[in-house]
Amino acid sequence: MDVWQRVFASIDARTARTAFFISGSLKVVFIAAAALIGILAFHLVPGVEKDSALFTLMRETLPKGLLGVGFASFLAILMSTIDSMIMVGSATITKDIFLSRNPECDKKKVLAVGRVAALFFGIGALLVALTIPDIIKLQIAAAQILLMFAPALLGGLLWKRANAGAAFWSILTGFTVTLTLLLF
């Protein structure tokens, strides 16, 4: 979601493409760091429950002052990620769906639609978190769902003859494959 924010804020297609690829490369570094921390927690705190491994590792290894900073940092990361996702979802509904169908709408109405969309995404995220409390399963499902957009996205960025029809069929095919694979 944060990558999309950078792409949409870009001044031209070249800058958007560069932002997309740099952000994607940096995500690999952060994901590797998260995996490394998980491996450290597994080895340094044996028998820890997987959902509390990071917190247990922090409690076991950090002094009290840094422990508070660590917990505050973790909460800041969570809040930043959640608000970015809510804002991107809201902006997508507001700009790509509502405004494309109502281009002459006044700003107050657009703001109201954005607020309702943000509320909808926030409540939806809360319901998903309460329904599926296993973060690993949620991450895997989220990655699989987002992967259905990858061919259309890469085609739009790299293919000179990209068009709306190709994007539609690519996403529809990805959606069908994703639903089929999620069953397994």
mmCIF file of C-alpha atoms in Angstrom:
data_model
loop_
_atom_site.group_PDB
_atom_site.id
_atom_site.type_symbol
_atom_site.label_atom_id
_atom_site.label_comp_id
_atom_site.label_asym_id
_atom_site.label_seq_id
_atom_site.Cartn_x
_atom_site.Cartn_y
_atom_site.Cartn_z
ATOM 1 C CA MET A 1 0.000 0.000 0.000
ATOM 2 C CA ASP A 2 2.784 2.403 0.830
ATOM 3 C CA VAL A 3 4.357 1.671 -2.560
ATOM 4 C CA TRP A 4 1.147 2.780 -4.245
ATOM 5 C CA GLN A 5 1.266 6.024 -2.300
ATOM 6 C CA ARG A 6 4.718 6.688 -3.732
ATOM 7 C CA VAL A 7 3.614 5.759 -7.253
ATOM 8 C CA PHE A 8 0.534 8.005 -7.128
ATOM 9 C CA ALA A 9 2.578 10.883 -5.728
ATOM 10 C CA SER A 10 5.114 10.632 -8.560
ATOM 11 C CA ILE A 11 5.438 13.467 -11.024
ATOM 12 C CA ASP A 12 5.656 11.220 -14.109
ATOM 13 C CA ALA A 13 5.686 7.574 -15.211
ATOM 14 C CA ARG A 14 9.470 7.255 -15.016
ATOM 15 C CA THR A 15 9.555 8.490 -11.419
ATOM 16 C CA ALA A 16 6.660 6.156 -10.537
ATOM 17 C CA ARG A 17 8.490 3.186 -12.068
ATOM 18 C CA THR A 18 11.684 4.068 -10.180
ATOM 19 C CA ALA A 19 9.795 4.505 -6.889
ATOM 20 C CA PHE A 20 8.048 1.185 -7.423
ATOM 21 C CA PHE A 21 11.243 -0.779 -8.018
ATOM 22 C CA ILE A 22 13.252 0.902 -5.240
ATOM 23 C CA SER A 23 10.420 0.374 -2.743
ATOM 24 C CA GLY A 24 10.069 -3.243 -3.805
ATOM 25 C CA SER A 25 13.792 -3.825 -3.336
ATOM 26 C CA LEU A 26 13.731 -2.239 0.117
ATOM 27 C CA LYS A 27 10.757 -4.404 1.104
ATOM 28 C CA VAL A 28 12.900 -7.489 0.461
ATOM 29 C CA VAL A 29 15.481 -6.151 2.934
ATOM 30 C CA PHE A 30 12.853 -5.490 5.611
ATOM 31 C CA ILE A 31 11.190 -8.875 5.109
ATOM 32 C CA ALA A 32 14.589 -10.573 5.416
ATOM 33 C CA ALA A 33 15.252 -8.614 8.636
ATOM 34 C CA ALA A 34 11.882 -9.710 10.048
ATOM 35 C CA ALA A 35 12.640 -13.332 9.178
ATOM 36 C CA LEU A 36 16.062 -13.020 10.830
ATOM 37 C CA ILE A 37 14.475 -11.655 14.015
ATOM 38 C CA GLY A 38 12.027 -14.574 13.975
ATOM 39 C CA ILE A 39 14.891 -17.054 13.640
ATOM 40 C CA LEU A 40 16.761 -15.317 16.472
ATOM 41 C CA ALA A 41 13.687 -15.514 18.679
ATOM 42 C CA PHE A 42 13.313 -19.211 17.895
ATOM 43 C CA HIS A 43 16.905 -19.932 18.921
ATOM 44 C CA LEU A 44 17.356 -17.464 21.793
ATOM 45 C CA VAL A 45 14.012 -18.118 23.488
ATOM 46 C CA PRO A 46 13.234 -21.811 22.964
ATOM 47 C CA GLY A 47 9.665 -23.004 23.376
ATOM 48 C CA VAL A 48 8.169 -19.535 22.876
ATOM 49 C CA GLU A 49 4.721 -19.282 21.318
ATOM 50 C CA LYS A 50 5.043 -17.969 17.752
ATOM 51 C CA ASP A 51 2.586 -15.090 18.222
ATOM 52 C CA SER A 52 4.578 -13.639 21.119
ATOM 53 C CA ALA A 53 8.104 -14.534 19.959
ATOM 54 C CA LEU A 54 9.172 -10.966 19.171
ATOM 55 C CA PHE A 55 7.870 -9.581 22.448
ATOM 56 C CA THR A 56 9.454 -12.401 24.443
ATOM 57 C CA LEU A 57 12.773 -11.860 22.653
ATOM 58 C CA MET A 58 12.604 -8.149 23.439
ATOM 59 C CA ARG A 59 11.732 -8.826 27.084
ATOM 60 C CA GLU A 60 14.584 -11.311 27.452
ATOM 61 C CA THR A 61 17.312 -9.294 25.709
ATOM 62 C CA LEU A 62 16.610 -5.565 26.106
ATOM 63 C CA PRO A 63 17.190 -3.479 29.245
ATOM 64 C CA LYS A 64 14.084 -1.810 30.701
ATOM 65 C CA GLY A 65 14.565 1.596 29.040
ATOM 66 C CA LEU A 66 15.167 0.109 25.612
ATOM 67 C CA LEU A 67 12.333 -2.355 26.163
ATOM 68 C CA GLY A 68 9.893 0.546 26.396
ATOM 69 C CA VAL A 69 11.369 2.104 23.259
ATOM 70 C CA GLY A 70 11.113 -1.286 21.521
ATOM 71 C CA PHE A 71 7.448 -1.711 22.425
ATOM 72 C CA ALA A 72 6.668 1.880 21.414
ATOM 73 C CA SER A 73 8.513 1.354 18.110
ATOM 74 C CA PHE A 74 6.561 -1.797 17.411
ATOM 75 C CA LEU A 75 3.255 -0.021 18.094
ATOM 76 C CA ALA A 76 4.329 2.892 15.865
ATOM 77 C CA ILE A 77 5.062 0.475 13.026
ATOM 78 C CA LEU A 78 1.675 -1.196 13.478
ATOM 79 C CA MET A 79 -0.217 2.095 13.564
ATOM 80 C CA SER A 80 1.650 3.450 10.540
ATOM 81 C CA THR A 81 0.959 0.319 8.532
ATOM 82 C CA ILE A 82 -2.705 0.199 9.483
ATOM 83 C CA ASP A 83 -3.383 3.863 8.733
ATOM 84 C CA SER A 84 -1.594 3.560 5.370
ATOM 85 C CA MET A 85 -3.750 0.591 4.424
ATOM 86 C CA ILE A 86 -6.938 2.324 5.506
ATOM 87 C CA MET A 87 -5.982 5.499 3.628
ATOM 88 C CA VAL A 88 -5.065 3.671 0.423
ATOM 89 C CA GLY A 89 -8.277 1.633 0.522
ATOM 90 C CA SER A 90 -10.318 4.753 1.175
ATOM 91 C CA ALA A 91 -8.544 6.708 -1.573
ATOM 92 C CA THR A 92 -9.104 3.866 -4.025
ATOM 93 C CA ILE A 93 -12.840 3.772 -3.326
ATOM 94 C CA THR A 94 -13.123 7.566 -3.293
ATOM 95 C CA LYS A 95 -10.983 8.484 -6.288
ATOM 96 C CA ASP A 96 -11.054 5.436 -8.546
ATOM 97 C CA ILE A 97 -14.678 4.431 -8.103
ATOM 98 C CA PHE A 98 -16.716 7.348 -6.722
ATOM 99 C CA LEU A 99 -14.986 10.269 -8.454
ATOM 100 C CA SER A 100 -14.689 8.437 -11.772
ATOM 101 C CA ARG A 101 -18.477 8.077 -11.783
ATOM 102 C CA ASN A 102 -19.203 11.515 -10.263
ATOM 103 C CA PRO A 103 -16.497 13.885 -11.569
ATOM 104 C CA GLU A 104 -18.494 17.055 -10.826
ATOM 105 C CA CYS A 105 -19.197 16.172 -7.185
ATOM 106 C CA ASP A 106 -18.501 18.840 -4.547
ATOM 107 C CA LYS A 107 -15.620 18.483 -2.090
ATOM 108 C CA LYS A 108 -17.851 17.930 0.956
ATOM 109 C CA LYS A 109 -19.485 14.896 -0.680
ATOM 110 C CA VAL A 110 -16.074 13.507 -1.715
ATOM 111 C CA LEU A 111 -14.813 13.949 1.854
ATOM 112 C CA ALA A 112 -17.906 12.199 3.235
ATOM 113 C CA VAL A 113 -17.413 9.252 0.865
ATOM 114 C CA GLY A 114 -13.735 9.078 1.864
ATOM 115 C CA ARG A 115 -14.622 9.034 5.551
ATOM 116 C CA VAL A 116 -17.233 6.310 5.105
ATOM 117 C CA ALA A 117 -14.764 4.257 3.027
ATOM 118 C CA ALA A 118 -12.077 4.675 5.726
ATOM 119 C CA LEU A 119 -14.563 3.584 8.392
ATOM 120 C CA PHE A 120 -15.541 0.597 6.229
ATOM 121 C CA PHE A 121 -11.900 -0.468 5.765
ATOM 122 C CA GLY A 122 -11.114 0.014 9.459
ATOM 123 C CA ILE A 123 -14.066 -2.069 10.605
ATOM 124 C CA GLY A 124 -13.314 -4.665 7.935
ATOM 125 C CA ALA A 125 -9.709 -4.956 9.106
ATOM 126 C CA LEU A 126 -10.839 -5.309 12.713
ATOM 127 C CA LEU A 127 -13.295 -8.064 11.780
ATOM 128 C CA VAL A 128 -10.641 -9.935 9.805
ATOM 129 C CA ALA A 129 -8.176 -9.635 12.711
ATOM 130 C CA LEU A 130 -10.769 -10.942 15.172
ATOM 131 C CA THR A 131 -11.863 -13.761 12.852
ATOM 132 C CA ILE A 132 -8.373 -14.960 11.876
ATOM 133 C CA PRO A 133 -6.047 -14.143 14.802
ATOM 134 C CA ASP A 134 -3.084 -16.105 13.338
ATOM 135 C CA ILE A 135 -0.790 -13.456 11.823
ATOM 136 C CA ILE A 136 1.107 -15.984 9.702
ATOM 137 C CA LYS A 137 -2.077 -17.245 8.027
ATOM 138 C CA LEU A 138 -3.194 -13.661 7.464
ATOM 139 C CA GLN A 139 0.147 -12.713 5.896
ATOM 140 C CA ILE A 140 0.078 -15.722 3.581
ATOM 141 C CA ALA A 141 -3.522 -15.073 2.531
ATOM 142 C CA ALA A 142 -2.797 -11.354 2.013
ATOM 143 C CA ALA A 143 0.265 -12.107 -0.116
ATOM 144 C CA GLN A 144 -1.702 -14.563 -2.221
ATOM 145 C CA ILE A 145 -4.534 -12.097 -2.713
ATOM 146 C CA LEU A 146 -2.173 -9.267 -3.645
ATOM 147 C CA LEU A 147 -0.281 -11.517 -6.067
ATOM 148 C CA MET A 148 -3.312 -11.629 -8.339
ATOM 149 C CA PHE A 149 -2.558 -8.011 -9.236
ATOM 150 C CA ALA A 150 1.134 -8.622 -9.994
ATOM 151 C CA PRO A 151 0.837 -9.588 -13.696
ATOM 152 C CA ALA A 152 -1.438 -6.612 -14.462
ATOM 153 C CA LEU A 153 0.791 -4.257 -12.502
ATOM 154 C CA LEU A 154 4.031 -5.438 -14.069
ATOM 155 C CA GLY A 155 2.404 -5.468 -17.500
ATOM 156 C CA GLY A 156 1.217 -1.898 -16.998
ATOM 157 C CA LEU A 157 4.666 -0.767 -15.907
ATOM 158 C CA LEU A 158 6.780 -2.692 -18.413
ATOM 159 C CA TRP A 159 4.641 -3.625 -21.435
ATOM 160 C CA LYS A 160 4.424 -0.895 -24.079
ATOM 161 C CA ARG A 161 1.064 -2.144 -25.449
ATOM 162 C CA ALA A 162 -0.669 -2.467 -22.054
ATOM 163 C CA ASN A 163 -4.373 -1.687 -22.076
ATOM 164 C CA ALA A 164 -7.417 -1.878 -19.812
ATOM 165 C CA GLY A 165 -8.690 -5.107 -21.384
ATOM 166 C CA ALA A 166 -5.412 -6.919 -20.766
ATOM 167 C CA ALA A 167 -5.369 -5.683 -17.170
ATOM 168 C CA PHE A 168 -8.966 -6.820 -16.627
ATOM 169 C CA TRP A 169 -8.333 -10.349 -17.937
ATOM 170 C CA SER A 170 -5.070 -10.596 -16.051
ATOM 171 C CA ILE A 171 -6.733 -9.670 -12.755
ATOM 172 C CA LEU A 172 -9.727 -11.940 -13.429
ATOM 173 C CA THR A 173 -7.419 -14.868 -14.190
ATOM 174 C CA GLY A 174 -5.331 -14.114 -11.094
ATOM 175 C CA PHE A 175 -8.482 -13.885 -8.977
ATOM 176 C CA THR A 176 -9.710 -17.273 -10.217
ATOM 177 C CA VAL A 177 -6.339 -18.948 -9.634
ATOM 178 C CA THR A 178 -6.018 -17.328 -6.187
ATOM 179 C CA LEU A 179 -9.477 -18.487 -5.065
ATOM 180 C CA THR A 180 -8.703 -21.992 -6.278
ATOM 181 C CA LEU A 181 -5.330 -22.100 -4.509
ATOM 182 C CA LEU A 182 -6.671 -20.613 -1.251
ATOM 183 C CA LEU A 183 -8.849 -23.708 -0.926
ATOM 184 C CA PHE A 184 -5.670 -25.771 -0.596
#
